[in-house]
Tab-separated table of C-alpha atoms in Angstrom:
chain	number	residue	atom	x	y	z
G	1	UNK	CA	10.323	13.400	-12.933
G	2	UNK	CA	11.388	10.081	-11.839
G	3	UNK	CA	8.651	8.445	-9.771
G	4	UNK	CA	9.692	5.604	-7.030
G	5	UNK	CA	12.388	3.435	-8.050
G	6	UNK	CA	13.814	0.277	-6.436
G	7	UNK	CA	16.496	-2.153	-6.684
G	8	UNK	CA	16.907	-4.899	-7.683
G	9	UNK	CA	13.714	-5.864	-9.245
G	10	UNK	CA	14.461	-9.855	-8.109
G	11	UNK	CA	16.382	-11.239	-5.295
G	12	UNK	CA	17.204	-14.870	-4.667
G	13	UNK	CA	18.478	-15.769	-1.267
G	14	UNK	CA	19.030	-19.046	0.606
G	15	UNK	CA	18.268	-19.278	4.236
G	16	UNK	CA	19.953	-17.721	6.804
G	17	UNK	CA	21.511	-15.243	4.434
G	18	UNK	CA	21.317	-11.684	4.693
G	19	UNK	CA	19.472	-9.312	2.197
G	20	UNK	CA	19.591	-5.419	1.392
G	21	UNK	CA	17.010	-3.235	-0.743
G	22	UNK	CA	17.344	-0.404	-2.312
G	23	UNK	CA	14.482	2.564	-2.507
G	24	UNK	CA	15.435	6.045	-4.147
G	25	UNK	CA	11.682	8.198	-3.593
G	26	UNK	CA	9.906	10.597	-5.693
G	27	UNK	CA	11.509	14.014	-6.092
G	28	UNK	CA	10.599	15.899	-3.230
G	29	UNK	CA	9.565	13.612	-0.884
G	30	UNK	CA	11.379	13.554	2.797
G	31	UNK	CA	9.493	10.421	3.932
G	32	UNK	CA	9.937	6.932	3.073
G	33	UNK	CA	7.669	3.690	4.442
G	34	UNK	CA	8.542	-0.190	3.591
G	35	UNK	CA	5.721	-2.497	3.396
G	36	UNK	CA	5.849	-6.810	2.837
G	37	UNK	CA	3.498	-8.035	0.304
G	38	UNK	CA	3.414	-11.788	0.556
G	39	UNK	CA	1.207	-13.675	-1.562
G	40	UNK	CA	-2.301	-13.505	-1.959
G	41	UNK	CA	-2.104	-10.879	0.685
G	42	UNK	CA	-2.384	-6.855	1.027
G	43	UNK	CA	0.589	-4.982	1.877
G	44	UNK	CA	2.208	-5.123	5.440
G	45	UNK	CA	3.530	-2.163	7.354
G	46	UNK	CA	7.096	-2.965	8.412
G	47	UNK	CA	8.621	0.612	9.025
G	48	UNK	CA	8.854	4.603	8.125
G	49	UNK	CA	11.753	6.987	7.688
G	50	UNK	CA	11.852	9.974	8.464
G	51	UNK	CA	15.028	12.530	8.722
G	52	UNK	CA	16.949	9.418	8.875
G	53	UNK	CA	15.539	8.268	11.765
G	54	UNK	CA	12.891	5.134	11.933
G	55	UNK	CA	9.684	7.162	13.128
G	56	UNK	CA	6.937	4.216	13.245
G	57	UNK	CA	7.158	0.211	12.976
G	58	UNK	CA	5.160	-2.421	12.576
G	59	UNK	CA	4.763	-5.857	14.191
G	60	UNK	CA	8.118	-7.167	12.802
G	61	UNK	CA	11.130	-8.936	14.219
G	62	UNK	CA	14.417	-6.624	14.905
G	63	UNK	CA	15.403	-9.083	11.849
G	64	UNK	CA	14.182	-5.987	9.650
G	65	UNK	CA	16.261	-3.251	9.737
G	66	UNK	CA	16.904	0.120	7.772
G	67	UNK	CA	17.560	2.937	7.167
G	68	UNK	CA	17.456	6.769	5.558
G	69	UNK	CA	20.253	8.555	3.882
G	70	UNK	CA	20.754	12.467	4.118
G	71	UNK	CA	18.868	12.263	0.344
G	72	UNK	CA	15.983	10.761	1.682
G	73	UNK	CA	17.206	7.440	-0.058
G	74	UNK	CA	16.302	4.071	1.849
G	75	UNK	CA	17.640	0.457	2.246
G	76	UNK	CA	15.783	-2.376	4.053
G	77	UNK	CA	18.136	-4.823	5.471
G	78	UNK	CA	16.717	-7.928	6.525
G	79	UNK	CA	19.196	-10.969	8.791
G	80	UNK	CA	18.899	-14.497	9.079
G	81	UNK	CA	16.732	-14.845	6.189
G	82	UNK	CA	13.480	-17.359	6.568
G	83	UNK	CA	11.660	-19.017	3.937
G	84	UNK	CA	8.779	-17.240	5.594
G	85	UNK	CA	10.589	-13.437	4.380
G	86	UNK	CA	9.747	-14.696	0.354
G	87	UNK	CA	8.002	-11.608	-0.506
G	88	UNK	CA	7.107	-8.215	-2.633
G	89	UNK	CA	9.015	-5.464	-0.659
G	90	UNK	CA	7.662	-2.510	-1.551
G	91	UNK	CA	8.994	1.264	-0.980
G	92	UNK	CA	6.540	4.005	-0.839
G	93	UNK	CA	7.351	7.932	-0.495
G	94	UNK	CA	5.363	10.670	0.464
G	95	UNK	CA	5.725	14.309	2.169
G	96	UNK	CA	5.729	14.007	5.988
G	97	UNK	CA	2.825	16.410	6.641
G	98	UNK	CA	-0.951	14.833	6.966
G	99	UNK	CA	-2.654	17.246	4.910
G	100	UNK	CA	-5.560	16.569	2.991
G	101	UNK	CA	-3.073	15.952	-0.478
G	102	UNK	CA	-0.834	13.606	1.577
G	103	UNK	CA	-0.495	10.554	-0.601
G	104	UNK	CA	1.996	7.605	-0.376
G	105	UNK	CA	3.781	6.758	-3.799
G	106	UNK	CA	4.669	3.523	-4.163
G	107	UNK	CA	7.562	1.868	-6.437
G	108	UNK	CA	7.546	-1.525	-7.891
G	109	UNK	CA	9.007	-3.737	-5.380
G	110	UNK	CA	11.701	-6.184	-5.050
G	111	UNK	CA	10.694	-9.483	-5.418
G	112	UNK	CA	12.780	-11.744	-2.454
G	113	UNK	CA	12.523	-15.199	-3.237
G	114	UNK	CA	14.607	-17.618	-0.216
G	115	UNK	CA	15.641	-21.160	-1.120
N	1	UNK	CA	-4.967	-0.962	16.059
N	2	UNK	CA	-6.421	-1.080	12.875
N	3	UNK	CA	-7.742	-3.606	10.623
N	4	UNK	CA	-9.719	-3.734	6.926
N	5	UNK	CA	-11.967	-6.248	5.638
N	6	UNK	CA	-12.349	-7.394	2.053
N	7	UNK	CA	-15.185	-9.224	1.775
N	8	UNK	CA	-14.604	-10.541	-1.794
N	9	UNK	CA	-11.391	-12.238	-2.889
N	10	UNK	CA	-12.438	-12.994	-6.740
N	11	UNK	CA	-14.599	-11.092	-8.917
N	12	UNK	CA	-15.384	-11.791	-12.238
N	13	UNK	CA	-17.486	-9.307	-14.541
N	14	UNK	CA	-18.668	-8.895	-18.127
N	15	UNK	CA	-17.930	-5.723	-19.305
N	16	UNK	CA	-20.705	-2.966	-18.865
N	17	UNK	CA	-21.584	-4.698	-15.443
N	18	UNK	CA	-21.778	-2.554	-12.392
N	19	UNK	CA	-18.766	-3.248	-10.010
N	20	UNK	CA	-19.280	-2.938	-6.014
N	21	UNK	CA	-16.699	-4.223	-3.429
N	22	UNK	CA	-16.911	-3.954	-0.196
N	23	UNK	CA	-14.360	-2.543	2.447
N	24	UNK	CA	-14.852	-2.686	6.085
N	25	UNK	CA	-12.435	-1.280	8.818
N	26	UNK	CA	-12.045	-1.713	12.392
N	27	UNK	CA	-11.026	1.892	14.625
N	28	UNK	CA	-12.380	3.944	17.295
N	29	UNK	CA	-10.847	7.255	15.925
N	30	UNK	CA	-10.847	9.223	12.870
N	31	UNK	CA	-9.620	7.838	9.811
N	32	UNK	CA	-8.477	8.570	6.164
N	33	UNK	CA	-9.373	5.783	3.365
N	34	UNK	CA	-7.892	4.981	0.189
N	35	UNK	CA	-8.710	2.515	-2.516
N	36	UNK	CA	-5.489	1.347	-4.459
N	37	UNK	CA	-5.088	-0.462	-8.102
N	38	UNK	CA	-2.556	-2.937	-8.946
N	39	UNK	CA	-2.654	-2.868	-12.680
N	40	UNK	CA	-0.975	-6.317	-14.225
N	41	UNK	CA	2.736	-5.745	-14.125
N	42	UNK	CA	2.197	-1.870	-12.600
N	43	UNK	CA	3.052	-0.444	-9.181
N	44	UNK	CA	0.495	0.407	-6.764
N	45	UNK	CA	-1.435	3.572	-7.778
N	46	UNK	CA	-3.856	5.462	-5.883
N	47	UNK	CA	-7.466	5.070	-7.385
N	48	UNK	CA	-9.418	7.628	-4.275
N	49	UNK	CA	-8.974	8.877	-1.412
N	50	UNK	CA	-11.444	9.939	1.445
N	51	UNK	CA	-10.273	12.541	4.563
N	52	UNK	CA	-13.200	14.673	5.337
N	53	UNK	CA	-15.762	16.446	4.022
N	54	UNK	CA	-18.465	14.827	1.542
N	55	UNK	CA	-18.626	11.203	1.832
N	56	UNK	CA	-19.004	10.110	-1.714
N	57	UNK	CA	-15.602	9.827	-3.141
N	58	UNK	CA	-14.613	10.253	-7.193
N	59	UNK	CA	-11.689	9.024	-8.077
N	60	UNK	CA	-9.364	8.384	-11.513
N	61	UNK	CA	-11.055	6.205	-14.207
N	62	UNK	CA	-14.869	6.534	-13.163
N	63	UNK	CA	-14.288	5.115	-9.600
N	64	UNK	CA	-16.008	6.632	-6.794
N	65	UNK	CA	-16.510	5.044	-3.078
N	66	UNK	CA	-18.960	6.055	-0.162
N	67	UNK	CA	-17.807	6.458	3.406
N	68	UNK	CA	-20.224	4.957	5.666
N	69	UNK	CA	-19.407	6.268	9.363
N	70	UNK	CA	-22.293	4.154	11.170
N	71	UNK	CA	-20.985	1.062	9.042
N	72	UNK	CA	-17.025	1.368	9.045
N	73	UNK	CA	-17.130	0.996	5.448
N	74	UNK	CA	-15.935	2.335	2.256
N	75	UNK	CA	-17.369	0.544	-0.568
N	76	UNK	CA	-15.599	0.703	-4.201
N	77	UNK	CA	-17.681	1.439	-6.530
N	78	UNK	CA	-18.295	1.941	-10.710
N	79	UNK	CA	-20.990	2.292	-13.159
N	80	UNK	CA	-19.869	0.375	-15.667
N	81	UNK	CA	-16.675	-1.791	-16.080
N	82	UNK	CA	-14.383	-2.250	-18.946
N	83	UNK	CA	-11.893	-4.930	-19.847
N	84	UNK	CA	-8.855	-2.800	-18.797
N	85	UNK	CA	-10.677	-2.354	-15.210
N	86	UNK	CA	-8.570	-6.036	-14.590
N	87	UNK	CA	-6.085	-5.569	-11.625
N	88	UNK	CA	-6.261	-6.310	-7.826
N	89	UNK	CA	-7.629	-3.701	-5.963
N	90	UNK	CA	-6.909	-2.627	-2.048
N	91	UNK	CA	-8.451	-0.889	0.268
N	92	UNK	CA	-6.294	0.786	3.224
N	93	UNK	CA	-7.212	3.054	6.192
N	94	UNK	CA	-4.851	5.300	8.344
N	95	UNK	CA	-5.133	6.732	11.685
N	96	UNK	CA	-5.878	10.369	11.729
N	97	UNK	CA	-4.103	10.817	14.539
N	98	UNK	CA	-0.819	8.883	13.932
N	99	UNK	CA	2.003	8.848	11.031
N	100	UNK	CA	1.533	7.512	7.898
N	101	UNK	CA	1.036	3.664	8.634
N	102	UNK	CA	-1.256	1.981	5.686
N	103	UNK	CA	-3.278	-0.858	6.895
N	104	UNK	CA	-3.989	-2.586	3.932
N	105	UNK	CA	-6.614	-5.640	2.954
N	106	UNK	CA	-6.245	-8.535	1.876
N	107	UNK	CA	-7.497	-7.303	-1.755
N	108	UNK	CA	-9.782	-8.612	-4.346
N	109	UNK	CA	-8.559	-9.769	-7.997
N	110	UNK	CA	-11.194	-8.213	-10.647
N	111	UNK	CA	-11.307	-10.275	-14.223
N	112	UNK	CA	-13.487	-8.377	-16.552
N	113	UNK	CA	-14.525	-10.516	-19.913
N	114	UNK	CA	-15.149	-8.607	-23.071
């Protein structure tokens, strides 16, 4: 059983470019959630998917986009690229109820690097 | 909104030392906590979790944490450490209440020296 997988592993942009990730979730799982990890710092919240429809975001600029395919599948899209959006992106799935074995998966990120 | 607080940013150990890092939070409302590992070169994995019930916590790997209502913390901690204990490890907190929205600290990088 395939866990979370992402693509590509590394991404090198220059500024002002425009960027799309890839997240495929766990088997399962109806629920997807992107998070920024820049350096030295703990993940940031930047969105969830849910039935293809973005159901919570975080404090990020309508730069960051995305979206859910009918197989739960994911893509981040982020415009205008800043040096600033060098980062870990990392995809995490889960089920969408909040029960007490509700647990977000996470996969192994995309590392964005902009020149 | 929600916040976390990781008080220490480096540790270093010798192995068999006990291991305690702290975890603050800041919300009015019911919450769920989880610790999470970064293993070198791994993806996030969930170490424990905390929704209700008993406030000490066991985890994977000899890991347990204590909720502290009165506090606002959640304090990681373990017995006795080994070398492969290494990684960066996060606290996170959720709102009962809302969707799944992890807000995450700024973690703390563990070295343990055999």
């Amino acid at each position: 059983d395939a866990g979370v997988t992402q693509s590509p592993t590394h991404l090198i942009k220059t500024r002002g470019q425009q960027v799309t990730l890839r997240c495929s979730p766990k088997s399962g799982h109806d629920t997807v959630s992107w998070y920024q990890q820049a350096l030295g710092q703990g993940p940031q919240f930047i969105f969830q998917y849910y039935e293809e429809e973005e159901r919570q975001r975080g404090n990020f600029p309508d730069r960051f986009s995305g979206h859910q395919f009918p197989n739960y599948s994911s893509e981040l899209n982020v415009n205008a690229l800043l040096l600033g959006d060098s980062a870990l992106y990392l995809c995490a799935s889960s089920l969408s109820d909040r029960g007490p074995h509700n647990e977000q998966f996470f996969g192994p990120g995309t590392r964005l690097t902009v020149l | 909104a929600q916040s976390v607080s990781q008080h220490n940013h480096h540790v270093i150990l010798s192995e068999a030392a006990s291991l305690e890092l702290g975890c603050n939070y800041s919300y009015g409302g019911t919450v769920n906590l989880f610790w999470y590992v970064q293993y070198p070169g791994q993806h996030l994995q969930l170490l424990l979790k905390y929704f209700s019930g008993d406030p000490l916590v066991k985890g994977i790997k000899g890991f347990e944490a204590e909720f502290i209502k009165s506090k606002f913390s959640f304090n990681l901690r373990k017995p006795s450490v080994q070398w492969s204990d290494t990684a960066e490890y996060f606290c996170a907190v959720r709102a009962y209440t809302g969707f799944q929205k992890l807000v995450f600290g700024t973690g703390t990088r563990l070295l343990v020296s055999p």
